[in-house]
mmCIF file of C-alpha atoms in Angstrom:
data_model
loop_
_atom_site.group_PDB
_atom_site.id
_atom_site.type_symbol
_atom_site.label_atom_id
_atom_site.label_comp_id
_atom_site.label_asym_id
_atom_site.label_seq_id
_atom_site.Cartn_x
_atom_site.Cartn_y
_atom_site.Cartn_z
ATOM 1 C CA UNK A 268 0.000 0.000 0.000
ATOM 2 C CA UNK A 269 1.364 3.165 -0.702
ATOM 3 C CA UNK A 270 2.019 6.062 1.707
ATOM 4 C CA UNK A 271 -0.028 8.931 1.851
ATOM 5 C CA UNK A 272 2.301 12.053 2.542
ATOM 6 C CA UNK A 273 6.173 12.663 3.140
ATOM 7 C CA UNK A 274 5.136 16.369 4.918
ATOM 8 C CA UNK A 275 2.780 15.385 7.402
ATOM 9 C CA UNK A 276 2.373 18.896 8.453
ATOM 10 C CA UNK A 277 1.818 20.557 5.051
ATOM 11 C CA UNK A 278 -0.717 20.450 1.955
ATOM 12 C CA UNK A 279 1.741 18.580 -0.325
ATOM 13 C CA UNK A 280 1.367 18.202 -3.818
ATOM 14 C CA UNK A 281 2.866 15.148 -5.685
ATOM 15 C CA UNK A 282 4.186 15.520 -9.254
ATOM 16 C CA UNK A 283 5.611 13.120 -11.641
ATOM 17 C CA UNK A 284 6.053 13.663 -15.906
ATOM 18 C CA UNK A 285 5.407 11.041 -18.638
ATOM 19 C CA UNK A 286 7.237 11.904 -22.219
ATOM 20 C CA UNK A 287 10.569 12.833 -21.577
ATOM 21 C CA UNK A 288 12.053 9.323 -23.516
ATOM 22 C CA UNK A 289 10.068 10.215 -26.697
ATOM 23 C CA UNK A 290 11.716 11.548 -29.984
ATOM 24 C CA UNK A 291 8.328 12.974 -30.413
ATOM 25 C CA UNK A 292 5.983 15.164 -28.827
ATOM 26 C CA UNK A 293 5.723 17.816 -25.503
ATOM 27 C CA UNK A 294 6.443 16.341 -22.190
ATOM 28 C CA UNK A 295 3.533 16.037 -19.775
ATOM 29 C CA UNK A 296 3.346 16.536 -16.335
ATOM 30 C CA UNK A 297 0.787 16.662 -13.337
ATOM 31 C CA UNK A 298 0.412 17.943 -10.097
ATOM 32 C CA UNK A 299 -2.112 16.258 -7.370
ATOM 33 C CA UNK A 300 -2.999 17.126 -3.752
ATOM 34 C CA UNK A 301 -5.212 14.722 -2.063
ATOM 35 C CA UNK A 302 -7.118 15.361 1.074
ATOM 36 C CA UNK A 303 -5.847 14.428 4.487
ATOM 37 C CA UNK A 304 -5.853 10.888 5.642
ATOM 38 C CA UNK A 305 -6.494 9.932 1.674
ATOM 39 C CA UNK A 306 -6.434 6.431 0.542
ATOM 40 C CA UNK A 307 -6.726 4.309 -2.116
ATOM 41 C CA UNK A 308 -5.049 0.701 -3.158
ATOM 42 C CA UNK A 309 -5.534 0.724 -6.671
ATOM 43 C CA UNK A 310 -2.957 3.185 -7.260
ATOM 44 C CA UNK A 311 0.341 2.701 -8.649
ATOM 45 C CA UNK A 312 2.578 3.635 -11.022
ATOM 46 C CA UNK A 313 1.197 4.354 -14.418
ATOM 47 C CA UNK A 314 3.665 1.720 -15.748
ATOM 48 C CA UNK A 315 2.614 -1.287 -13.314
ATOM 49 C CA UNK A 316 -0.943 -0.275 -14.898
ATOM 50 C CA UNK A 317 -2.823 -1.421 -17.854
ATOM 51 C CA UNK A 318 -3.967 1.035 -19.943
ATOM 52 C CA UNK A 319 -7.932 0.842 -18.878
ATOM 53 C CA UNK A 320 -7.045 0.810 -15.369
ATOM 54 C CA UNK A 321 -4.828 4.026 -15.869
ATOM 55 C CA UNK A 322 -7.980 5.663 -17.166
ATOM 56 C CA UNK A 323 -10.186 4.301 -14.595
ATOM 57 C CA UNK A 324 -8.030 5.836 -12.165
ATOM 58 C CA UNK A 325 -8.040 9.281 -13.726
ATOM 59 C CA UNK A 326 -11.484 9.748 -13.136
ATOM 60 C CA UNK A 327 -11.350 8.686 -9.661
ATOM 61 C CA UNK A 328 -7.917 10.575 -9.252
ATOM 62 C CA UNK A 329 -10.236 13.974 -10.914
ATOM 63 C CA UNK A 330 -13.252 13.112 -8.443
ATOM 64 C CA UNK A 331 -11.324 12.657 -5.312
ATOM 65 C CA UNK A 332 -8.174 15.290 -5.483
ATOM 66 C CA UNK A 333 -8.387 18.113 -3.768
ATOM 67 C CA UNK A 334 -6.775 19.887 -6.871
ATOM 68 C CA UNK A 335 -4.709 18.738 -9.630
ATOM 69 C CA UNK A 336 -3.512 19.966 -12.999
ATOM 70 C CA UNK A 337 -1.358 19.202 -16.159
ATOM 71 C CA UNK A 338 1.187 21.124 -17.346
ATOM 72 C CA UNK A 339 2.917 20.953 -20.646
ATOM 73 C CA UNK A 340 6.054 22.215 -22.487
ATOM 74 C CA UNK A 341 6.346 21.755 -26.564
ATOM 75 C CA UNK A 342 8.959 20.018 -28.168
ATOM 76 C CA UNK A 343 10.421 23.135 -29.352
ATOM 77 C CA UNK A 344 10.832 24.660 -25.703
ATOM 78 C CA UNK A 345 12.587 20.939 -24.924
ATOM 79 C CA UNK A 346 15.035 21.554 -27.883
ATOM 80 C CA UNK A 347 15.454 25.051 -26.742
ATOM 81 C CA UNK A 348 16.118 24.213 -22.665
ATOM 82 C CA UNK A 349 17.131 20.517 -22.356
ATOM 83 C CA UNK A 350 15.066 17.545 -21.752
ATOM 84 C CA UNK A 351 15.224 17.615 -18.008
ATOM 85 C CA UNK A 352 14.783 21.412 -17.300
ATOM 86 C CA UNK A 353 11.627 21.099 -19.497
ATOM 87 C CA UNK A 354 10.500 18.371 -17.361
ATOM 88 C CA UNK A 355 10.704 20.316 -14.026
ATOM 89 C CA UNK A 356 9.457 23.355 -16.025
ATOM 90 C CA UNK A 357 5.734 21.067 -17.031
ATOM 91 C CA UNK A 358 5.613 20.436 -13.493
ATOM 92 C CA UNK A 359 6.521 24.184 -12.218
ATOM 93 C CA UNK A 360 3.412 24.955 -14.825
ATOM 94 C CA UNK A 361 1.202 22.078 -13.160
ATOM 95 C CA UNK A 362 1.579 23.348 -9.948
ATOM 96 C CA UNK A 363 0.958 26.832 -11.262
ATOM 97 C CA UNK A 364 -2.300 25.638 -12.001
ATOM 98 C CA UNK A 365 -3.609 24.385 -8.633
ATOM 99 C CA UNK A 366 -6.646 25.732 -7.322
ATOM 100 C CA UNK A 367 -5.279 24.741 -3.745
ATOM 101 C CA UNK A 368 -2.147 26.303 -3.177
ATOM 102 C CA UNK A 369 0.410 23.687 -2.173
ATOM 103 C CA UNK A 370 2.734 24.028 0.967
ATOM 104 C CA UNK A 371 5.169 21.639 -0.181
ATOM 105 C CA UNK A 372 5.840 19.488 -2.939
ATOM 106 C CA UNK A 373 7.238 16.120 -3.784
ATOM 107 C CA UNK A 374 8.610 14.368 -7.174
ATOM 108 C CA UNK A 375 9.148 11.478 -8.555
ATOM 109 C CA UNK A 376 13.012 10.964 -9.395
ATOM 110 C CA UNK A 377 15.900 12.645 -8.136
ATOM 111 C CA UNK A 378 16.085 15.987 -9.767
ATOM 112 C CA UNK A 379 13.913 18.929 -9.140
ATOM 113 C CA UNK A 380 14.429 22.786 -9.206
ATOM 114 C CA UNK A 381 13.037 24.886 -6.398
ATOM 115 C CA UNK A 382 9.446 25.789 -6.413
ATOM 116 C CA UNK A 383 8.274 29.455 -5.789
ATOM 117 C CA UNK A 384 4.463 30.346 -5.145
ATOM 118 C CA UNK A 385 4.254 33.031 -7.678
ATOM 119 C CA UNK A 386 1.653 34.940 -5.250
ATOM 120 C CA UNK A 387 3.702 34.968 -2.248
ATOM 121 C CA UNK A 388 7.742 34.166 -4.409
ATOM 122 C CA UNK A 389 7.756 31.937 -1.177
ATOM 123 C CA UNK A 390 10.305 28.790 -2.143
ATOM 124 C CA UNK A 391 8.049 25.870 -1.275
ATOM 125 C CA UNK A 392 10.109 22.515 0.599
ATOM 126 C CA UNK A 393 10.433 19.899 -1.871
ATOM 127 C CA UNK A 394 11.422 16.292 -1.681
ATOM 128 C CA UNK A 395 12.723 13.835 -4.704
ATOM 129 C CA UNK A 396 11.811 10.229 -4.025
ATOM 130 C CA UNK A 397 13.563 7.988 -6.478
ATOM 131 C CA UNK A 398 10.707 5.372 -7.854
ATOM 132 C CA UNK A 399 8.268 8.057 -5.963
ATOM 133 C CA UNK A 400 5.538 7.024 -8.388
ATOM 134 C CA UNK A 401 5.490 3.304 -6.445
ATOM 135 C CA UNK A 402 5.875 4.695 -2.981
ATOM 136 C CA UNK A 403 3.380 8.305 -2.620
ATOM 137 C CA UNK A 404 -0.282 8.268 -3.569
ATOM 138 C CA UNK A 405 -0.254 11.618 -4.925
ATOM 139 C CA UNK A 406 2.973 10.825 -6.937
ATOM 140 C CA UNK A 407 1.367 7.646 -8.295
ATOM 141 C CA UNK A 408 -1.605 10.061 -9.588
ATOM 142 C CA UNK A 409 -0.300 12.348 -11.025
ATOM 143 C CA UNK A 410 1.813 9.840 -12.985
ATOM 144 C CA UNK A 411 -1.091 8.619 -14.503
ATOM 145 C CA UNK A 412 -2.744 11.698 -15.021
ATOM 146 C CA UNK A 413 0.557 12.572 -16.890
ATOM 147 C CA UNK A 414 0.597 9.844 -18.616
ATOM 148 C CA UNK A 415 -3.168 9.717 -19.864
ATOM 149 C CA UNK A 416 -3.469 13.300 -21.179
ATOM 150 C CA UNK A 417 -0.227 12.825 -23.101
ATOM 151 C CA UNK A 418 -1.497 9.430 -24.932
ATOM 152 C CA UNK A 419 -4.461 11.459 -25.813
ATOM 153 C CA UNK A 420 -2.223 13.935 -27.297
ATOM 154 C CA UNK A 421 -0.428 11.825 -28.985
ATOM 155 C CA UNK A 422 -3.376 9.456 -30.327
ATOM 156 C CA UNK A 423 -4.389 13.491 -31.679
ATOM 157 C CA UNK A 424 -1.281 13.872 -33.598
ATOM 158 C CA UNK A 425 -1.302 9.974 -34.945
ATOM 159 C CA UNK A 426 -4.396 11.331 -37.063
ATOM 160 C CA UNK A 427 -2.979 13.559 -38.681
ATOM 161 C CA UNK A 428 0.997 12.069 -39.253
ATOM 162 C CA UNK A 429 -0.444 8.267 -39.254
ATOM 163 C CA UNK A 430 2.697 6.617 -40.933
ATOM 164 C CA UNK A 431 4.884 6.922 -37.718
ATOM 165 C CA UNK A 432 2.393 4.734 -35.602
ATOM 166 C CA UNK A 433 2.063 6.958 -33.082
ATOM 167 C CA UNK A 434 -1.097 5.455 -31.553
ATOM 168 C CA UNK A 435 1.131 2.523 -30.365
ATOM 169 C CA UNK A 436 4.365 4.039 -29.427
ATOM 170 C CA UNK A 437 3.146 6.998 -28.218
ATOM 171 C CA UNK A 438 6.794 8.772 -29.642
ATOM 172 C CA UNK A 439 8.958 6.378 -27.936
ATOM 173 C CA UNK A 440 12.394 5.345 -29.975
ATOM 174 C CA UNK A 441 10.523 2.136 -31.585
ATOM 175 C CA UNK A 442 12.303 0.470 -34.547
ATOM 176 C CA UNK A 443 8.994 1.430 -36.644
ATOM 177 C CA UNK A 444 8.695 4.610 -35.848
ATOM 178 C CA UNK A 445 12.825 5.336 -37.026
ATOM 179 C CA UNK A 446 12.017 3.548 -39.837
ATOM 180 C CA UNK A 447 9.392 6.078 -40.711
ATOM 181 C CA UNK A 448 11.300 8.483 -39.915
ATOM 182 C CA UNK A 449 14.273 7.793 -42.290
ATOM 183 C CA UNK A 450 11.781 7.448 -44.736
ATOM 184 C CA UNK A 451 9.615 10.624 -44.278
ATOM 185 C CA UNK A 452 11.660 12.395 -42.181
ATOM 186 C CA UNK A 453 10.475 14.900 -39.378
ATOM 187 C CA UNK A 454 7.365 17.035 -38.380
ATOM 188 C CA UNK A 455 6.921 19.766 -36.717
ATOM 189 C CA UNK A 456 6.215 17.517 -33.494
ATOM 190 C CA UNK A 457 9.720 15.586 -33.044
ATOM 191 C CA UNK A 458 12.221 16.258 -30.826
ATOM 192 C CA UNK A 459 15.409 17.724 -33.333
ATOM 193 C CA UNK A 460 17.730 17.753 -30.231
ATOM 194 C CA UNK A 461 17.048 14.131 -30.152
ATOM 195 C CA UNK A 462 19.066 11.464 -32.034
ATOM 196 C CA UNK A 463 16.132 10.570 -33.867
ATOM 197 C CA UNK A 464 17.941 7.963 -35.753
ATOM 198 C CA UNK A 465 19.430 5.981 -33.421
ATOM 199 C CA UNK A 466 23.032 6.404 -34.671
ATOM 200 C CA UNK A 467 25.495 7.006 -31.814
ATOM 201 C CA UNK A 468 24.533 7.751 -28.225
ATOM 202 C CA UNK A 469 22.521 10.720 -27.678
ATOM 203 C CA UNK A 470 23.795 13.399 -25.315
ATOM 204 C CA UNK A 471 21.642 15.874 -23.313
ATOM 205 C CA UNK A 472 23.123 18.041 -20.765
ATOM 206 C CA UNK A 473 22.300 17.235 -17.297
ATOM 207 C CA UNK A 474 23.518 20.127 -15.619
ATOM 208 C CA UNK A 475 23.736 20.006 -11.321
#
């Protein structure tokens, strides 16, 4: 069962991203704050979850929050600022978002930038919890609210560019979707910081 809050003493909002792996597409992220004493042992990480129980959950996840919201940043802003900095920026525009102002805040992973409540520029605690997604409720939702609205964004965009089979890879490196790319090269959605091709090992700057 997972745990319901790392501040015990604070309204905590738990945020987690789906999308930064992709060649294609913006990365996704969410922010959730459940009420106190909030449980619930159907949720998980979005990746220990088949794909109807991930929507399932959303709806419950909407219905039972006491806020949450997604943020988003285009692949041309990830091209622009780095893979991980847009990543922590979708979640710094999640939290924006919240109708309940958070008092803390805690991430999935081990990188995060400082938080500041644009109404107050107060620097709100933070805490990075490696696997976070498996181990805080409001972590595990908001990776599958992440997770969900992205899919639907990217089942969008498989419309209209069908040939790079979006609708099953979701933008993820598959050997289909390279091939399709080789053969009819980029849109305006891919990731051109990206080794789309696969050719060498592809270097993004991490920086401390």
């Amino acid at each position: 069962m997972l745990k319901g809050k790392y501040h015990s003493d604070k309204i905590e909002a738990g945020c987690d991203e789906a999308g930064r792996g992709c060649l294609a597409g913006s990365v996704y992220a969410a922010a959730v704050i459940f009420p106190e004493d909030y449980s619930n042992d159907e949720l998980n990480d979005s990746k220990q979850l088949t794909e109807k129980k991930r929507y399932k959950l959303r709806e419950i996840v909407e219905r039972d929050a006491l806020a949450w919201a997604v943020g988003v940043v285009t692949p041309q802003e990830i091209d622009k600022i780095n893979i991980l900095n847009a990543s922590i920026l979708a979640m710094h525009r999640a939290i924006d978002q919240l109708k309940v102002r958070p008092e803390a805040v805690i991430v999935d992973g081990n990188r995060f930038k400082t938080y500041k409540d644009p109404a107050t520029d107060n620097a709100l605690p933070h805490a990075t919890i490696v696997k976070g997604d498996g181990k805080y409720l409001s972590i595990a939702a908001a990776s599958i609210l992440a997770k969900t609205y992205r899919d639907d964004y990217m089942n969008k965009l498989a419309d209209e560019y069908p040939q790079y089979d979006w609708k099953s890879n979701k933008g993820y490196p598959t050997r289909k979707h390279r091939t399709a790319i080789k053969e009819h090269g980029t849109t305006p959605y891919h990731r051109m910081s990206y080794n789309l091709l696969g050719d060498g090992q592809l270097e993004i700057d991490f920086p401390e």
